[in-house]
Amino acid sequence: AILAGAIFGISMHPRPCPRRSGLKGQYSRGLPSRTPMRVGIVGASAGATARRFVAVLATIASHAASIQQPIWPGSQFLYPLAGNSTQDLTHIVDLDRLRLVACADNEPWAAFRQQLAEAQRVAEARGTPLGQDDRIVEAAEALLTWWDEVPQEYFRPHVDFFRKQLVGETSEAAPDGFCWPGYQAACFIRVVRLAWMEAAAAAAGQEQEAMRWGGHREVNAQYCASMFGMEAAMEYSTSTGWPFSVLDFEVHMTSCPDNSFTSRLARKLPVGVETYAQMLPHVLPQRLGGARGSTSSDQRGLQRSSSLGGSKAARWWPPHRRIVVASVDGGHCSLWLELATTLRAHFPDDVAVRLVTSKGAGECAEAMGSEPFEGIEVYTDQRYLDGNPILRSSDVFLCQWVSESTKLRAVYSKPVVAYVGFLLLNDPGVGHYHEWSEPLPQYWERFQTMLDCDVHRESAALPPLDGGPVCALVMENPPLAEVAYWQTGARLPGMSPLAIYVGARHSPEDALSDVLVVNRGRLARDGIFTQALNALRHPTYPHRFVDQARGMSFGAMAHYRAAVLQPWDQNLIMFHDLYAMELPLFLPDLAGLHHTAFVYFARFRKNVMFKGQPWSELRPGRGETPHPYSPYEVEFLEAREYWARFTEYHRTPHVGHFAGMPDLLAQVYRLDGNFVVARMRSYNWRCRRESRAFWSRVLGALARESSGAVPAGIQRARPRTPRPVLHFVSAFRRDLCWASGPMTAATCCTDEDSPCFDDFWSFQRCCVSSLALPRLDDAACSAVPANGASRGSVAGPWASPLEGPPWVQTAPSIEEPFVFLWDEKVGGTTFSYWLRYSVWKLGKLRSSSMYMTPGHAIAIGAQFFLKTISPQARRRLEVVAGHFDWRVLHEGLDCRSRRAIRCLVLVRNPIERFISYYLQRSDRRFEREVAGNRSIDQWTPAELRRYLRSIARERMWLSGEESGLLCNKENLMCIDRGRTRALHLPELRRVRLGAANERNGFRFLGGPQNSLAWMLDPESGNPRLAIWRLRRCVVGLQIEDPDAYRRVLAWHFPWIHEVLPRRSLRNKKVETRSSGIANRLSRSARALIARFNWRDMRIYRAARRQFQRQLARIVEASGDADPRLPPIVASSDQDVGEYVNGLATAELSDSGTYSVSRQLTAYMAGQPIAQAVG
């Protein structure tokens, strides 16, 4: 208790709600009555008041005697005790102690209690308000009059004395004849009288008078409730038999800034409502009715999971190999263990579990004991987002937070299970928990990402729209799922923990006689609760209550007779831990949960550290909700009562609920351990069966992804192919490096810095003849750089424009290079002019490699780019643009050494792109010889089908000189077909001289079929993986939506200028030949071309969605500011290409690459090779 007070400022002394000064004294004295008697007259002398007090006490005693019922009949307690009104408490409760705290031997207060009981009986029988009873009101006011004259500080020693009576530190009666529970009862009568006066005035149409009495009622209710102390720590009225509680005061409060107490949400009380019990029927909707298990919540979370992706998708089958599951520690030790141990217990032969944490060794073991971790691989001091090899070798991740789940899914491309055990916006990734926390809109985007890949979604039979791996979003229990439903409108399954990791089971035969009290000092009342229980026991009571010791093992807990838990939060894993042990459990009843289970959240709400932190904000587009109250309105009594019924404390069967300490003592005394344990065991086995069925469906949905439809993760084992090794030879003739002069490989290739080389004839070009291509593993790029520095919370180098705030690249750099992946016929030439000018403007031409730039190597294809430029030179590049595939972002730029890689991809409708490609690149042989000189828009479906079949990527014959595929003559380099194995380069099987389809330029990079898919996934052309990788780049629709494209480009890359000719036609729509033919194509022809490019069509649809999301995020981030557009530069020449090339030539004309490129261009124009190359 001392520690709690030091940390939280908790005090068990009276803490009144903040109120306007002077109101208490004005409104609590001089209360008018319907009888001539007036009590507590303001200004009366102390002596007169004392005499009046004594006289009225005599009246009270006389009236109590007229009831003709003894105050203490024998050894029984007259006052009905909550939960035990008919039970004999002999040998259970120390009645002398109970008489002491209930003031039973203080005749005036005992008489008042007896009169109060009679007044309540009469009011209930007549159906009239208690506040209308003049006699009980007069009696209460007579008791209050004396104490109204004293300052509030007077009560502090009386509260301390009452505490000493409770815990057994004194057996004396309170000084000055004061009775703590009696005083509160009298306060309550005053409040209900004021409430009745308010209602009477309102019924008479006297609004001003009603407001005045309402003010009296409000202030007195707040004042009297505050006397119970911080968090109602001194609320022991139900243990004394006095018929009221702090909730009865809160029924009459409509405001209270101190979140220790609640106030009612309704502005007016229903007629006849004076107490908490009377208010309940008006709080709960008809469908609740106060019955356990009848809410709208999907209690076990099985309704949604039973139809998980359809019956076939929901079926579990053993995988071809064990699934390696990595549980990632999100800060909560029990949640870290829970799902991992559950899956291991359910599927011991099919699932291997490992625990990964960023903490040091032993932190969780110190808190939970070492037993739960036995037999499990534990990896400590791990970085999660830095390409961790432990995580890379795992198949599925188990996470605790939504934001953490989306990041791990993005970095490792692995299926993720988000098992969320907290309120959604408790996520450390949202708000200002950390410097890397994101604004709320970005969190909702991440939440939507999880919904889109969730195996429970309606379209679960289809892959996620973003192309990534599937996931599962599961709440840790049904009540949390219900809160999430209220907040988001999304129905999520809730699967309660099994706490298998406790590894202990209660045995009634071997149990101790003591009872464990789970006391961690989290509640203000924890300081005296156990002491008070032990003090209230009868001397012959056989059981002792023992506080939980720090570091107590689960096995030690299981040895106790039972456990008492006063939950300090609405969802405690400790509850499931104790239930898993089959240890009989006792918790407060619903009324008791009001000031226990909601305490922690109330503290967070008023903690200045979390000011401005999102809590209860609704997800945009949530829609209607069936719940009448917000689960975050914990300052209101109705909301607490409603949501307390959703907690598993209330819903779980075979749990005892006590209304006070005598009730608890009686339940523990009469406990049939064998009976309760048997019922708990049966329920636990039922939960295990349901859990196994649920998780088998989830894992089945994760495991069913076929090898051709998943980017990574669980899939059927594929035959392992050797690592591709490509061999190269110079174009036109072998050993072109040594064709002239005295230089030879023997003399020059011994030293990479030899004077034999320049920037074109380099060591890499002349001495390196082979190139091994590693498997593309995007997660490997996120591995810790050589210098050991972490890239931050998002991890690098992949930073999607769809995650977090829309990023801005102020300028390319070595740490943050820019890459333009250039697909054919998408407007890339125009953009390349803009890019070349912008790079020249930044003075970075010499640290760049851009296709068609004078002075830069004309490398086409990623393999030729890697062969042309050495690894050391590639690490210094700041801008790369050209016809490359995804591999250029890996070893092309040494992704592990970069903090972030900013990527741009231009996309065009594949149908229109194909027509443009055909019109520019085709030799029209088919058009002449088969179609009778009819243009492609006039071909019959059979003719178009025949032509498309002949140019299909896997069927098209090659000559061996295809640029970017088998050769790169523009760069004096080709594949050595004699040394390279067809197993490593399958295109070699289709090389047949004289049989090649179409012209060489048509077969550029493999032809027009699905070129975007092969650019993004050069290993298999998987459209799903291509879509997933496309999220890591900015998508531009330059041809289809130029205005929006400029806005997106200007936001992400403000350093890129738009270069226009002197006479710009930018805003005029020009009907090109390709667009005209595309518009004239028949529906069947368009369908055939779309089927021919089916992979790119899927990517194109995803790209359009991504482009719209990019634009929407930029518009939101811009706010009311004017749209940002690229700076415009007017060319000094009519031809933009000549203008930007002239700028590059002026700067790079002294390079060897420029000289060779000029000579090679002359040779290709017809000059002999000896003359052109020299």
PDB file of N, CA, C and O in Angstrom, residues 808-818 842 844 878-879 899 902 1052-1056:
ATOM      1  N   VAL A 808       8.747  11.602 -47.859  1.00  0.00           N
ATOM      2  CA  VAL A 808       9.246  12.563 -48.844  1.00  0.00           C
ATOM      3  C   VAL A 808      10.749  12.362 -48.979  1.00  0.00           C
ATOM      4  O   VAL A 808      11.473  12.347 -47.975  1.00  0.00           O
ATOM      5  N   GLN A 809      11.211  12.194 -50.201  1.00  0.00           N
ATOM      6  CA  GLN A 809      12.654  12.144 -50.454  1.00  0.00           C
ATOM      7  C   GLN A 809      13.098  13.517 -50.941  1.00  0.00           C
ATOM      8  O   GLN A 809      12.825  13.913 -52.066  1.00  0.00           O
ATOM      9  N   THR A 810      13.786  14.221 -50.095  1.00  0.00           N
ATOM     10  CA  THR A 810      14.197  15.577 -50.463  1.00  0.00           C
ATOM     11  C   THR A 810      15.254  15.570 -51.556  1.00  0.00           C
ATOM     12  O   THR A 810      15.304  16.489 -52.370  1.00  0.00           O
ATOM     13  N   ALA A 811      16.091  14.548 -51.579  1.00  0.00           N
ATOM     14  CA  ALA A 811      17.116  14.414 -52.613  1.00  0.00           C
ATOM     15  C   ALA A 811      17.692  13.013 -52.507  1.00  0.00           C
ATOM     16  O   ALA A 811      17.798  12.456 -51.405  1.00  0.00           O
ATOM     17  N   PRO A 812      18.065  12.403 -53.622  1.00  0.00           N
ATOM     18  CA  PRO A 812      18.708  11.087 -53.540  1.00  0.00           C
ATOM     19  C   PRO A 812      20.082  11.193 -52.908  1.00  0.00           C
ATOM     20  O   PRO A 812      20.757  12.221 -52.991  1.00  0.00           O
ATOM     21  N   SER A 813      20.490  10.118 -52.263  1.00  0.00           N
ATOM     22  CA  SER A 813      21.793  10.087 -51.607  1.00  0.00           C
ATOM     23  C   SER A 813      22.273   8.647 -51.575  1.00  0.00           C
ATOM     24  O   SER A 813      21.557   7.726 -51.961  1.00  0.00           O
ATOM     25  N   ILE A 814      23.478   8.470 -51.099  1.00  0.00           N
ATOM     26  CA  ILE A 814      24.002   7.109 -50.976  1.00  0.00           C
ATOM     27  C   ILE A 814      23.171   6.324 -49.965  1.00  0.00           C
ATOM     28  O   ILE A 814      22.880   5.138 -50.167  1.00  0.00           O
ATOM     29  N   GLU A 815      22.777   6.954 -48.866  1.00  0.00           N
ATOM     30  CA  GLU A 815      21.964   6.259 -47.865  1.00  0.00           C
ATOM     31  C   GLU A 815      20.548   6.037 -48.349  1.00  0.00           C
ATOM     32  O   GLU A 815      19.891   5.087 -47.925  1.00  0.00           O
ATOM     33  N   GLU A 816      20.060   6.896 -49.237  1.00  0.00           N
ATOM     34  CA  GLU A 816      18.670   6.823 -49.684  1.00  0.00           C
ATOM     35  C   GLU A 816      18.608   7.031 -51.201  1.00  0.00           C
ATOM     36  O   GLU A 816      18.225   8.087 -51.687  1.00  0.00           O
ATOM     37  N   PRO A 817      19.005   6.017 -51.986  1.00  0.00           N
ATOM     38  CA  PRO A 817      19.056   6.179 -53.448  1.00  0.00           C
ATOM     39  C   PRO A 817      17.663   6.140 -54.065  1.00  0.00           C
ATOM     40  O   PRO A 817      16.692   5.684 -53.452  1.00  0.00           O
ATOM     41  N   PHE A 818      17.604   6.604 -55.304  1.00  0.00           N
ATOM     42  CA  PHE A 818      16.371   6.588 -56.085  1.00  0.00           C
ATOM     43  C   PHE A 818      16.525   5.581 -57.217  1.00  0.00           C
ATOM     44  O   PHE A 818      17.576   5.525 -57.881  1.00  0.00           O
ATOM     45  N   LEU A 842      21.047  18.534 -59.603  1.00  0.00           N
ATOM     46  CA  LEU A 842      21.596  18.222 -58.273  1.00  0.00           C
ATOM     47  C   LEU A 842      23.098  17.994 -58.305  1.00  0.00           C
ATOM     48  O   LEU A 842      23.721  17.846 -57.252  1.00  0.00           O
ATOM     49  N   LYS A 844      24.596  15.291 -59.620  1.00  0.00           N
ATOM     50  CA  LYS A 844      24.829  13.893 -59.251  1.00  0.00           C
ATOM     51  C   LYS A 844      24.935  12.989 -60.474  1.00  0.00           C
ATOM     52  O   LYS A 844      24.724  11.773 -60.377  1.00  0.00           O
ATOM     53  N   GLU A 878      23.681   6.844 -56.473  1.00  0.00           N
ATOM     54  CA  GLU A 878      22.574   7.524 -55.813  1.00  0.00           C
ATOM     55  C   GLU A 878      21.297   7.495 -56.645  1.00  0.00           C
ATOM     56  O   GLU A 878      20.201   7.642 -56.088  1.00  0.00           O
ATOM     57  N   VAL A 879      21.431   7.321 -57.945  1.00  0.00           N
ATOM     58  CA  VAL A 879      20.272   7.245 -58.845  1.00  0.00           C
ATOM     59  C   VAL A 879      20.529   6.121 -59.842  1.00  0.00           C
ATOM     60  O   VAL A 879      21.606   6.057 -60.450  1.00  0.00           O
ATOM     61  N   ARG A 899      19.974   2.794 -46.083  1.00  0.00           N
ATOM     62  CA  ARG A 899      18.972   3.060 -45.056  1.00  0.00           C
ATOM     63  C   ARG A 899      17.569   2.924 -45.625  1.00  0.00           C
ATOM     64  O   ARG A 899      16.667   2.399 -44.968  1.00  0.00           O
ATOM     65  N   ARG A 902      14.242   4.347 -52.427  1.00  0.00           N
ATOM     66  CA  ARG A 902      13.023   4.953 -52.940  1.00  0.00           C
ATOM     67  C   ARG A 902      12.847   4.538 -54.390  1.00  0.00           C
ATOM     68  O   ARG A 902      13.724   4.761 -55.221  1.00  0.00           O
ATOM     69  N   HIS A1052       6.331  12.873 -53.224  1.00  0.00           N
ATOM     70  CA  HIS A1052       7.350  11.913 -52.807  1.00  0.00           C
ATOM     71  C   HIS A1052       8.747  12.302 -53.298  1.00  0.00           C
ATOM     72  O   HIS A1052       9.738  11.997 -52.636  1.00  0.00           O
ATOM     73  N   PHE A1053       8.812  12.961 -54.455  1.00  0.00           N
ATOM     74  CA  PHE A1053      10.111  13.303 -55.040  1.00  0.00           C
ATOM     75  C   PHE A1053      10.108  14.776 -55.458  1.00  0.00           C
ATOM     76  O   PHE A1053      10.080  15.103 -56.653  1.00  0.00           O
ATOM     77  N   PRO A1054      10.121  15.687 -54.515  1.00  0.00           N
ATOM     78  CA  PRO A1054      10.037  17.114 -54.867  1.00  0.00           C
ATOM     79  C   PRO A1054      11.251  17.622 -55.629  1.00  0.00           C
ATOM     80  O   PRO A1054      11.206  18.731 -56.177  1.00  0.00           O
ATOM     81  N   TRP A1055      12.317  16.845 -55.687  1.00  0.00           N
ATOM     82  CA  TRP A1055      13.524  17.273 -56.389  1.00  0.00           C
ATOM     83  C   TRP A1055      13.440  17.024 -57.885  1.00  0.00           C
ATOM     84  O   TRP A1055      14.299  17.503 -58.641  1.00  0.00           O
ATOM     85  N   ILE A1056      12.425  16.307 -58.344  1.00  0.00           N
ATOM     86  CA  ILE A1056      12.286  16.005 -59.774  1.00  0.00           C
ATOM     87  C   ILE A1056      11.551  17.143 -60.464  1.00  0.00           C
ATOM     88  O   ILE A1056      10.457  17.535 -60.062  1.00  0.00           O
TER      89      ILE A1056
END
